[in-house]
XYZ file of C-alpha atoms in Angstrom:
691
model
C -4.272 3.461 12.524
C -2.328 0.212 12.943
C 0.890 -0.015 10.884
C 1.061 -2.469 8.010
C 2.395 -5.946 8.650
C 5.165 -6.251 6.139
C 8.462 -4.736 5.136
C 6.701 -4.206 1.824
C 5.449 -0.907 3.218
C 9.057 0.293 2.853
C 10.207 -1.518 -0.275
C 7.242 -2.700 -2.320
C 5.704 0.098 -4.273
C 2.141 0.647 -5.419
C 1.594 1.546 -9.093
C 1.044 3.741 -6.847
C -14.578 -5.005 -6.847
C -25.542 -13.288 -10.606
C -23.081 -15.760 -8.856
C -22.685 -18.635 -11.341
C -23.621 -22.144 -10.432
C -19.947 -23.077 -10.579
C -19.402 -21.184 -7.308
C -20.009 -24.444 -5.497
C -16.905 -26.053 -6.976
C -13.358 -25.519 -5.802
C -11.794 -25.877 -9.257
C -10.489 -22.829 -11.096
C -11.904 -22.016 -14.527
C -10.771 -18.466 -15.190
C -11.498 -18.763 -18.892
C -15.130 -19.443 -18.059
C -15.667 -15.966 -16.624
C -18.104 -13.612 -18.310
C -16.065 -10.425 -18.685
C -17.614 -7.045 -19.265
C -17.922 -6.071 -22.947
C -18.085 -2.491 -24.201
C -18.989 -1.039 -27.587
C -16.715 1.590 -29.174
C -19.425 4.204 -28.604
C -19.620 3.338 -24.899
C -15.862 3.646 -24.585
C -15.794 6.966 -26.452
C -18.687 8.395 -24.442
C -16.951 7.419 -21.215
C -13.781 9.268 -22.225
C -15.618 12.397 -23.385
C -17.848 12.623 -20.324
C -14.813 12.864 -18.032
C -13.224 15.767 -19.891
C -13.454 19.541 -19.557
C -12.640 20.674 -23.075
C -13.046 24.317 -22.052
C -9.711 24.010 -20.252
C -6.516 24.394 -22.266
C -4.583 21.102 -21.936
C -1.321 23.076 -21.974
C -2.442 25.078 -18.941
C -3.859 22.293 -16.754
C -3.939 18.852 -18.318
C -5.394 17.244 -15.206
C -8.428 19.544 -15.345
C -8.702 19.082 -19.117
C -8.793 15.275 -18.809
C -10.755 14.985 -15.541
C -12.811 18.170 -15.136
C -16.075 16.658 -16.333
C -15.715 13.728 -13.950
C -14.754 16.005 -11.047
C -17.746 18.290 -11.635
C -20.278 15.483 -12.011
C -19.062 13.091 -9.315
C -20.152 13.137 -5.694
C -17.768 11.474 -3.290
C -19.456 8.658 -1.323
C -19.625 9.423 2.378
C -17.922 6.150 3.306
C -14.713 7.071 1.467
C -12.180 9.793 2.368
C -10.937 9.670 -1.239
C -12.801 8.636 -4.373
C -11.151 8.121 -7.723
C -12.112 6.864 -11.141
C -9.483 4.129 -11.001
C -8.818 2.344 -7.725
C -12.013 3.262 -5.850
C -14.490 2.590 -8.645
C -12.885 -0.775 -9.433
C -12.827 -1.625 -5.723
C -16.564 -0.955 -5.491
C -17.242 -3.237 -8.450
C -15.057 -5.948 -6.914
C -16.828 -5.567 -3.570
C -20.193 -6.068 -5.281
C -18.960 -9.334 -6.828
C -17.528 -10.549 -3.534
C -20.676 -9.476 -1.681
C -22.818 -11.790 -3.781
C -20.325 -14.607 -3.419
C -19.977 -14.352 0.358
C -23.661 -13.835 1.025
C -24.343 -17.039 -0.885
C -21.485 -18.847 0.836
C -22.754 -17.796 4.242
C -26.345 -18.853 3.510
C -25.756 -22.057 1.579
C -22.179 -23.118 0.760
C -23.212 -26.550 -0.446
C -20.606 -29.304 -0.245
C -17.593 -27.062 -0.823
C -15.585 -27.048 2.440
C -13.464 -24.047 1.433
C -16.504 -22.009 0.499
C -18.132 -22.963 3.797
C -15.037 -21.726 5.650
C -15.279 -18.354 3.909
C -18.999 -18.219 4.580
C -18.549 -18.916 8.303
C -15.944 -16.182 8.677
C -17.999 -13.631 6.754
C -21.209 -14.681 8.519
C -19.592 -14.365 11.949
C -18.414 -10.874 11.026
C -21.934 -9.907 9.952
C -23.411 -11.246 13.230
C -23.581 -7.993 15.199
C -25.839 -9.558 17.829
C -23.157 -12.101 18.750
C -20.570 -9.330 19.131
C -22.901 -7.346 21.381
C -23.567 -10.398 23.519
C -19.844 -11.129 23.911
C -19.065 -7.545 24.948
C -15.454 -7.092 26.070
C -15.169 -10.611 27.474
C -13.086 -11.886 24.521
C -10.344 -9.551 25.789
C -10.436 -10.891 29.350
C -7.508 -13.350 29.029
C -5.153 -10.719 27.601
C -6.346 -8.063 30.043
C -5.481 -10.458 32.876
C -1.991 -10.974 31.466
C -1.492 -7.238 31.125
C -2.592 -6.712 34.715
C 0.291 -8.957 35.768
C 2.963 -6.798 34.113
C 5.217 -5.493 36.884
C 8.578 -5.108 35.148
C 10.378 -5.191 31.793
C 10.233 -8.985 31.695
C 6.460 -9.014 31.944
C 6.205 -6.160 29.451
C 8.233 -7.980 26.807
C 6.396 -11.272 27.296
C 3.048 -9.584 26.768
C 4.439 -7.545 23.869
C 5.378 -10.808 22.169
C 1.859 -12.164 22.703
C 0.302 -8.974 21.351
C 2.455 -9.196 18.225
C 0.639 -12.404 17.381
C -2.588 -10.411 17.541
C -1.295 -7.592 15.282
C -1.311 -5.134 18.199
C 2.479 -4.547 18.011
C 3.377 -2.395 21.019
C 6.776 -0.655 21.109
C 8.057 -1.788 17.677
C 7.219 -3.960 14.671
C 8.496 -7.502 14.141
C 8.433 -8.629 10.492
C 9.768 -11.391 8.271
C 11.424 -10.587 4.963
C 14.443 -11.547 2.906
C 17.907 -10.576 4.114
C 18.944 -7.503 2.098
C 22.440 -8.941 1.644
C 21.295 -12.543 1.164
C 17.910 -12.293 -0.593
C 17.597 -16.071 -0.859
C 17.077 -16.340 2.915
C 14.308 -14.913 5.102
C 15.236 -13.316 8.418
C 13.477 -11.327 11.135
C 13.339 -7.533 10.888
C 12.539 -5.068 13.664
C 11.217 -1.650 12.683
C 10.312 1.403 14.683
C 6.669 1.674 15.753
C 4.572 1.715 18.889
C 2.703 4.972 18.201
C -1.044 5.181 17.645
C -1.301 8.247 15.422
C -0.303 8.023 11.741
C 3.141 9.610 11.954
C 5.704 11.175 14.295
C 4.719 14.633 12.970
C 1.341 14.327 14.689
C 3.136 14.197 18.044
C 5.891 16.721 17.402
C 4.610 19.563 15.233
C 3.356 22.635 17.073
C 0.789 24.198 14.741
C -2.819 24.401 15.887
C -4.063 21.627 13.603
C -1.689 19.075 15.120
C -2.383 20.307 18.644
C -6.118 19.799 18.073
C -5.559 16.296 16.715
C -3.441 15.414 19.756
C -6.238 16.582 22.047
C -8.765 14.526 20.090
C -6.507 11.478 20.138
C -5.949 11.746 23.896
C -9.697 12.013 24.422
C -10.247 8.955 22.225
C -7.721 6.869 24.156
C -9.421 7.843 27.407
C -12.841 6.867 26.078
C -11.612 3.478 24.902
C -9.971 2.730 28.256
C -13.149 3.756 30.075
C -15.149 1.434 27.811
C -12.806 -1.357 28.935
C -13.973 -0.713 32.502
C -11.558 1.847 33.917
C -12.941 4.605 36.105
C -13.220 7.801 34.088
C -10.673 9.703 36.160
C -8.180 6.842 35.791
C -8.847 6.545 32.071
C -8.307 10.286 31.592
C -5.035 10.225 33.505
C -3.816 7.124 31.696
C -4.652 8.642 28.304
C -2.463 11.638 29.106
C 0.365 9.342 30.209
C 0.001 7.204 27.057
C 0.214 10.263 24.826
C 3.357 11.359 26.678
C 4.858 7.857 26.336
C 4.094 7.676 22.613
C 5.505 11.181 22.153
C 8.827 9.921 23.502
C 8.703 7.096 20.942
C 7.950 9.634 18.216
C 10.983 11.700 19.234
C 13.362 8.784 18.601
C 11.597 7.701 15.396
C 13.104 8.556 12.037
C 11.155 10.722 9.563
C 9.569 8.646 6.799
C 11.737 10.142 4.073
C 14.877 9.003 5.935
C 13.550 5.432 6.071
C 13.705 5.296 2.273
C 17.505 5.050 2.381
C 17.817 1.270 2.281
C 21.493 1.154 3.260
C 20.665 3.015 6.466
C 17.910 0.590 7.521
C 20.084 -2.530 7.325
C 21.865 -3.475 10.550
C 21.986 -7.252 10.888
C 22.598 -8.505 14.425
C 22.348 -11.805 16.198
C 20.241 -12.019 19.355
C 23.333 -11.244 21.436
C 23.887 -8.039 19.497
C 20.283 -7.016 20.069
C 20.687 -7.578 23.797
C 23.787 -5.378 23.769
C 21.957 -2.681 21.819
C 19.089 -2.470 24.315
C 20.120 -4.320 27.506
C 17.218 -2.819 29.486
C 14.799 -5.173 27.692
C 14.786 -8.988 28.091
C 14.512 -9.969 24.417
C 14.246 -13.671 25.194
C 10.946 -12.943 26.958
C 9.626 -11.201 23.855
C 10.560 -14.062 21.531
C 9.080 -16.646 23.892
C 5.906 -14.585 24.152
C 5.710 -14.443 20.353
C 6.206 -18.211 20.255
C 9.606 -18.207 18.491
C 12.441 -18.371 21.041
C 14.872 -19.770 18.464
C 15.196 -16.614 16.356
C 18.861 -15.688 15.968
C 19.533 -13.205 13.144
C 17.602 -9.946 13.123
C 17.868 -6.825 11.004
C 17.368 -3.838 13.306
C 16.285 -1.130 10.873
C 16.744 1.873 13.185
C 19.096 1.052 16.088
C 18.726 4.559 17.523
C 14.984 3.997 17.856
C 15.451 0.693 19.678
C 17.928 2.276 22.099
C 15.690 5.297 22.687
C 12.594 3.146 23.068
C 14.327 0.935 25.652
C 15.442 3.991 27.616
C 11.904 5.360 27.551
C 10.493 2.068 28.829
C 13.060 1.978 31.649
C 11.866 5.313 33.050
C 8.140 4.619 32.644
C 6.048 3.342 35.549
C 4.463 -0.133 35.430
C 1.044 1.528 35.749
C 1.580 3.518 32.552
C 3.017 0.513 30.731
C -0.037 -1.538 31.666
C -2.337 1.223 30.438
C -0.358 1.465 27.194
C -0.649 -2.283 26.617
C -4.399 -2.160 27.272
C -4.670 0.653 24.758
C -2.715 -1.267 22.103
C -4.902 -4.319 22.711
C -8.214 -2.525 22.372
C -7.012 -0.433 19.432
C -6.148 -3.609 17.504
C -9.391 -5.355 18.458
C -11.917 -2.506 18.285
C -13.479 -3.476 14.953
C -14.232 -6.992 16.233
C -16.023 -5.779 19.373
C -19.352 -4.111 20.065
C -20.872 -1.266 18.065
C -19.729 1.227 20.704
C -16.085 0.312 20.093
C -16.535 0.251 16.320
C -18.152 3.689 16.336
C -15.543 5.241 18.611
C -12.754 3.780 16.488
C -14.306 5.417 13.416
C -14.645 8.753 15.227
C -10.874 9.105 15.633
C -10.148 7.823 12.131
C -12.507 10.432 10.710
C -10.513 13.171 12.443
C -7.445 12.176 10.452
C -9.161 11.376 7.132
C -12.282 13.552 6.961
C -14.368 10.477 6.066
C -17.990 11.363 6.776
C -19.504 7.969 7.528
C -18.313 4.494 8.339
C -18.469 1.897 5.590
C -21.451 -0.447 5.818
C -20.732 -3.597 7.740
C -20.852 -5.857 4.668
C -17.952 -3.951 3.092
C -15.939 -4.138 6.297
C -16.641 -7.853 6.517
C -15.526 -8.481 2.942
C -12.269 -6.678 3.653
C -11.845 -8.670 6.861
C -12.442 -11.927 4.976
C -9.900 -10.911 2.358
C -7.379 -10.107 5.088
C -7.917 -13.489 6.735
C -8.329 -15.729 3.673
C -6.973 -13.591 0.821
C -5.926 -16.266 -1.639
C -8.795 -18.591 -0.778
C -11.262 -15.811 -1.504
C -9.144 -14.861 -4.503
C -9.585 -18.278 -6.116
C -13.317 -17.740 -6.393
C -12.941 -14.109 -7.402
C -10.626 -15.028 -10.275
C -12.934 -17.814 -11.384
C -15.803 -15.422 -11.898
C -14.180 -12.073 -12.619
C -10.920 -12.523 -14.497
C -11.266 -12.880 -18.263
C -9.289 -15.808 -19.614
C -7.347 -13.789 -22.203
C -6.587 -10.860 -19.865
C -3.357 -12.488 -18.744
C -2.097 -12.826 -22.315
C -3.071 -9.269 -23.260
C -1.426 -7.858 -20.120
C 1.735 -9.841 -20.824
C 1.865 -8.373 -24.343
C 1.840 -4.869 -22.826
C 4.527 -5.838 -20.299
C 6.826 -7.136 -23.042
C 6.240 -3.947 -25.001
C 7.175 -1.825 -21.977
C 10.316 -3.881 -21.360
C 11.323 -3.406 -24.975
C 10.758 0.355 -24.726
C 12.850 0.576 -21.541
C 15.744 -1.261 -23.147
C 15.495 0.721 -26.386
C 15.638 3.984 -24.440
C 18.843 3.169 -22.550
C 21.287 4.096 -25.363
C 19.771 7.604 -25.467
C 20.704 8.266 -21.828
C 23.965 10.170 -22.183
C 24.526 10.180 -18.412
C 24.767 6.360 -18.263
C 27.933 4.528 -19.304
C 27.957 1.282 -21.275
C 28.985 -0.851 -18.294
C 26.087 0.272 -16.083
C 23.737 0.234 -19.081
C 24.533 -3.415 -19.741
C 23.906 -4.314 -16.100
C 20.574 -2.464 -16.210
C 19.513 -4.550 -19.207
C 20.509 -7.671 -17.293
C 18.443 -6.677 -14.295
C 15.426 -5.837 -16.423
C 15.687 -9.147 -18.252
C 15.683 -10.977 -14.911
C 12.445 -9.364 -13.655
C 9.748 -11.898 -12.829
C 6.257 -10.926 -14.060
C 3.270 -12.219 -12.101
C -0.170 -11.552 -13.534
C -3.665 -12.177 -12.201
C -3.217 -14.830 -9.534
C -0.575 -17.164 -8.066
C 0.494 -20.355 -9.791
C 0.476 -22.000 -6.350
C -2.391 -21.138 -4.008
C -1.848 -20.675 -0.277
C -2.984 -23.531 1.972
C -5.594 -22.535 4.574
C -6.470 -26.075 5.707
C -5.207 -25.362 9.243
C -7.131 -22.109 9.648
C -10.683 -22.758 10.796
C -13.536 -20.334 11.354
C -16.431 -20.692 13.772
C -19.981 -19.514 13.527
C -20.751 -16.424 15.622
C -17.181 -15.768 16.829
C -15.838 -12.859 14.785
C -13.240 -11.851 17.383
C -11.994 -15.422 17.806
C -11.870 -16.003 14.052
C -9.935 -12.783 13.481
C -7.376 -13.542 16.161
C -6.973 -17.077 14.818
C -6.363 -15.666 11.329
C -3.827 -13.153 12.649
C -1.986 -15.855 14.592
C -2.077 -18.123 11.524
C -0.544 -15.379 9.380
C 2.025 -14.512 12.062
C 3.074 -18.156 12.345
C 3.242 -18.514 8.560
C 5.563 -15.508 8.384
C 7.750 -16.466 11.350
C 8.116 -20.049 10.106
C 9.994 -18.668 7.104
C 12.882 -17.377 9.206
C 16.141 -19.074 8.298
C 14.602 -20.772 5.261
C 14.867 -20.132 1.542
C 12.684 -17.344 0.161
C 9.570 -18.643 -1.590
C 9.679 -16.778 -4.892
C 6.235 -18.034 -5.908
C 4.565 -16.161 -3.044
C 2.366 -13.109 -3.623
C 2.198 -10.049 -1.358
C -1.345 -9.106 -2.436
C -4.526 -11.115 -2.872
C -6.027 -11.452 -6.389
C -8.999 -9.086 -5.782
C -6.639 -6.268 -4.712
C -6.796 -3.170 -6.917
C -3.091 -2.456 -6.945
C 0.291 -3.581 -8.266
C 3.801 -3.682 -6.856
C 7.485 -4.162 -7.491
C 9.539 -6.117 -4.938
C 13.284 -5.382 -5.208
C 14.240 -8.320 -2.972
C 12.779 -10.760 -5.498
C 13.080 -8.477 -8.557
C 9.470 -9.090 -9.472
C 6.460 -7.126 -10.702
C 3.008 -8.282 -9.606
C -0.341 -7.319 -11.148
C -3.319 -8.824 -9.277
C -6.491 -9.585 -11.228
C -8.243 -6.809 -9.311
C -6.475 -3.998 -11.196
C -6.781 -5.490 -14.676
C -10.106 -3.745 -15.265
C -11.318 -0.447 -16.682
C -10.240 2.325 -16.622
C -6.766 0.767 -16.421
C -7.391 -2.137 -18.769
C -10.157 -3.600 -20.891
C -10.160 -5.963 -23.841
C -12.459 -3.532 -25.698
C -10.255 -0.469 -25.176
C -8.270 0.713 -28.158
C -4.466 0.217 -27.922
C -3.723 3.859 -27.006
C -6.069 3.544 -24.036
C -4.647 0.283 -22.709
C -1.094 1.505 -23.181
C -1.873 4.926 -21.681
C -3.569 3.591 -18.538
C -2.324 0.050 -17.858
C 0.892 0.551 -19.802
C 1.845 3.416 -17.534
C 1.169 1.217 -14.472
C 3.433 -1.466 -15.947
C 6.116 1.075 -16.787
C 5.803 2.558 -13.325
C 6.452 -0.785 -11.657
C 9.333 -1.640 -13.981
C 10.944 1.750 -13.315
C 10.787 1.043 -9.579
C 13.572 -1.435 -10.210
C 15.694 1.575 -11.142
C 14.439 4.347 -8.858
C 16.429 5.720 -5.922
C 15.625 2.598 -3.849
C 15.249 -0.151 -6.423
C 18.498 0.659 -8.226
C 20.433 -0.308 -5.100
C 19.385 -3.962 -5.487
C 20.890 -6.109 -8.217
C 19.185 -8.527 -10.594
C 19.064 -11.189 -7.862
C 17.551 -8.887 -5.219
C 20.765 -8.300 -3.284
C 21.543 -4.909 -1.768
C 24.711 -4.325 -3.749
C 26.399 -1.453 -5.578
C 26.302 -2.363 -9.277
C 26.525 1.159 -10.700
C 29.748 2.841 -11.709
C 30.430 5.690 -9.201
C 30.303 8.490 -11.768
C 26.974 7.225 -13.149
C 25.547 6.946 -9.648
C 26.447 10.589 -8.995
C 24.728 11.662 -12.209
C 21.608 9.704 -11.212
C 21.526 11.463 -7.849
C 21.800 14.834 -9.570
C 18.831 14.073 -11.803
C 16.844 12.611 -8.899
C 17.461 15.813 -6.941
C 15.787 17.777 -9.742
C 12.697 15.566 -9.382
C 12.647 15.934 -5.592
C 12.853 19.713 -5.821
C 10.138 19.863 -8.490
C 7.593 17.906 -6.467
C 8.434 19.765 -3.273
C 7.363 22.939 -5.100
C 3.812 21.617 -5.569
C 1.387 23.137 -3.045
C -1.957 21.282 -2.956
C -3.281 23.373 -0.052
C -2.113 26.788 1.174
C 1.100 26.302 3.119
C 1.187 22.526 2.519
C 3.751 21.225 0.040
C 4.416 17.720 -1.199
C 7.496 16.083 0.298
C 9.691 15.514 -2.741
C 12.137 13.333 -0.809
C 9.405 11.068 0.583
C 7.742 10.699 -2.829
C 10.931 10.564 -4.895
C 10.777 6.888 -5.865
C 7.145 7.092 -6.907
C 7.695 10.266 -8.903
C 10.663 8.780 -10.756
C 8.521 5.717 -11.484
C 5.584 7.835 -12.692
C 7.771 9.872 -15.040
C 9.638 6.861 -16.375
C 6.498 4.760 -16.600
C 4.658 7.273 -18.774
C 7.633 7.629 -21.103
C 8.064 3.862 -21.464
C 4.340 3.329 -22.064
C 4.259 5.963 -24.824
C 7.346 4.549 -26.513
C 5.879 1.035 -26.269
C 2.654 2.261 -27.873
C 4.615 3.922 -30.680
C 6.448 0.634 -31.258
C 3.092 -1.148 -31.378
C 1.861 1.283 -34.020
C 5.026 0.808 -36.068
C 4.463 -2.943 -36.042
C 0.667 -3.102 -36.380
C -0.296 0.172 -38.024
C -2.291 3.115 -36.714
C -5.527 1.912 -35.049
C -8.861 3.508 -35.986
C -9.492 6.862 -34.329
C -11.979 6.392 -31.484
C -13.084 10.000 -30.978
C -13.463 12.456 -33.817
C -11.088 15.399 -33.481
C -8.794 13.521 -31.085
C -5.634 11.793 -32.262
C -4.631 8.409 -30.875
C -1.567 9.971 -29.263
C -3.801 12.476 -27.490
C -6.099 9.639 -26.403
C -3.072 7.843 -24.935
C -2.342 10.746 -22.575
C -6.016 11.322 -21.761
C -6.506 7.644 -20.861
C -3.475 7.854 -18.596
C -4.795 10.948 -16.810
C -8.365 9.688 -16.498
C -7.253 6.671 -14.466
C -6.186 9.184 -11.771
C -9.244 11.482 -11.641
C -9.798 11.959 -7.892
C -11.853 13.682 -5.220
C -10.525 13.798 -1.643
C -11.338 15.302 1.722
C -8.864 18.038 2.753
C -7.961 16.122 5.910
C -7.163 13.038 3.866
C -4.950 15.004 1.502
C -2.998 16.364 4.462
C -2.648 12.853 5.872
C -1.366 11.552 2.545
C 1.118 14.391 2.132
C 2.539 13.492 5.559
C 2.570 9.703 5.314
C 2.233 8.475 1.739
C 5.252 7.898 -0.540
C 2.968 8.597 -3.509
C 2.204 12.140 -4.618
C -1.427 13.252 -4.683
C -3.160 12.071 -7.892
C -3.291 15.488 -9.573
C 0.492 15.737 -9.385
C 0.928 12.174 -10.592
C -0.583 13.500 -13.820
C 0.824 16.995 -14.269
C 4.312 16.119 -13.007
C 5.017 13.436 -15.640
C 3.308 15.151 -18.602
C 4.918 18.547 -17.964
C 8.361 16.928 -18.051
C 7.783 14.816 -21.172
C 8.557 16.492 -24.513
C 6.354 14.083 -26.477
C 3.337 15.310 -24.512
C 4.106 18.923 -25.429
C 4.449 17.938 -29.092
C 1.210 15.956 -29.002
C -0.812 18.905 -27.688
C 1.256 21.669 -29.338
C 2.143 23.288 -26.007
C 4.293 26.391 -26.311
C 7.410 26.630 -24.188
C 6.704 28.527 -20.990
C 3.171 27.167 -20.536
C 2.554 25.225 -17.300
C 2.609 21.883 -19.103
C 5.823 22.777 -20.950
C 8.063 24.665 -18.532
C 11.467 25.934 -19.617
C 13.235 23.712 -17.066
C 12.317 20.027 -16.935
C 13.557 16.941 -15.088
C 14.343 13.543 -16.556
C 15.833 10.412 -15.035
C 14.756 7.536 -17.283
């Protein structure tokens, strides 16, 4: 339940797993990989098996494209959500990495980098060592927490815990200055709560009340496992819940945080001290190890003021208990089985996940978190086909051409803003597969049998790497995801689109797919990310990544009107009785989905015009129909009800079903392709369009 590390959680948008002998070498030979090959029959059979052709595509296209997969697929117990795209690729990537890391742990040979990965992974897999260590790895921090008597001690320890990714009270991040995107500065965001969102503390319905009771019980159990007497642990858990509830009350709703102008308030350290004089900020920065920080963007000043006031009226005993809770919550997965199991118990209450992932999967993810690009070098060497980068780039250029070609048809946009939009699109940086410059991990060591120590060293290493950027020029070669990650993102502060090697696999992309399939699945992902540069957030940053108004006022007003249509549409979707999507929270993703599908289809049509109609893959199915089916089938999903509710509350992406039916039902070319009559669910009388 810990918040993500980076500002990217606010601004970088998701779309949206036999080891060769060469594993012993540190050189990169991506072209030497042995990529999966598929026959046309295998591809066609895969498409057909996912479909439910008994369903009318004009009534429910998601069911039509995915019904066969939904009916025949059983969700693994160690996932709260299972989909044909992200989850299935992740499992394949995990299998590759499992073989690699098992071999590296057992016999790394003379490769020092591989040995480092093997030691980290091996220490994680060493459950006996964790049991033997017990809670003693926490002893030094527990002693420091016990010495907290006032706000000065609190802030010093809070700074130390930030280095360990515990982050009490608020979140300290490093990212580019919104107004000067060539320079990195510190950012402070609201935080400090242990449940997924403020709603879990503040809403009064029975479901939230039950979750609060379960959370309070969990906190008490964890404190008791640290050695507190049960009656003290129970009392402290109640006080911690009350303290976090006060933080939730002064936190902004997630949808409000999407307004980038409202989360930019640049102050120097003196301004921060004036904003919240109850807290000695110098103590925090010294505790974090960076007393020289001067400029800070305070995203939500009202939260910082309210948080400081809450701290001032809270007893030292409660603050100590809260700090112990934040420490053990951040460290639970590196401790004994009892802590690991109890941590999963509370997570399962929020997600509905039935069983914890096997330790080897957790250890691969931990290794990726600690040594992402080092692990990624080997993953790319053995998993990324040499020509995948070129093929993906061809699709990207096609999508860019389709976006530009579509602009003159947008009657609501004037020529001045249209020309600036073309300039911004032309300036987008495309990163595919893996970084040109790999991250240096030479100063991060791992020790045999010390999983907790290795994890904390990796977290401190990453914290120091981030904080060392402050005041320096932004490194535009840097990646925000590791190569094995099954995802993609757009970063408005750099004006870049990034596609890790992990996602460039079926069902999104395959060298043996026909063009309508690659354009329908991967092309939509590309179009989605490009459109993020022009959604309700991305459009507020110019071609150089600066938060700057570059739209003519009348055009901006017309955009907002069209965006409001999209927000209202998605808010009308009701995935569970009484639970609606939050159209304002998901607005940017929905605009990107709708624009991305349109751009991908137009890019495919341009490809056909240039290259000719490709052979039909499936008898009775046109290539245009296959385009839309391939798009939909990359989003076929099963999910636990609890997980869906969690996502509706916290995730800026709509649930997968609505990422399919929302875009297709608002795209006239889809209705023409499937001959949908006006008034059918997939061709409503009123539609929304932005791009």
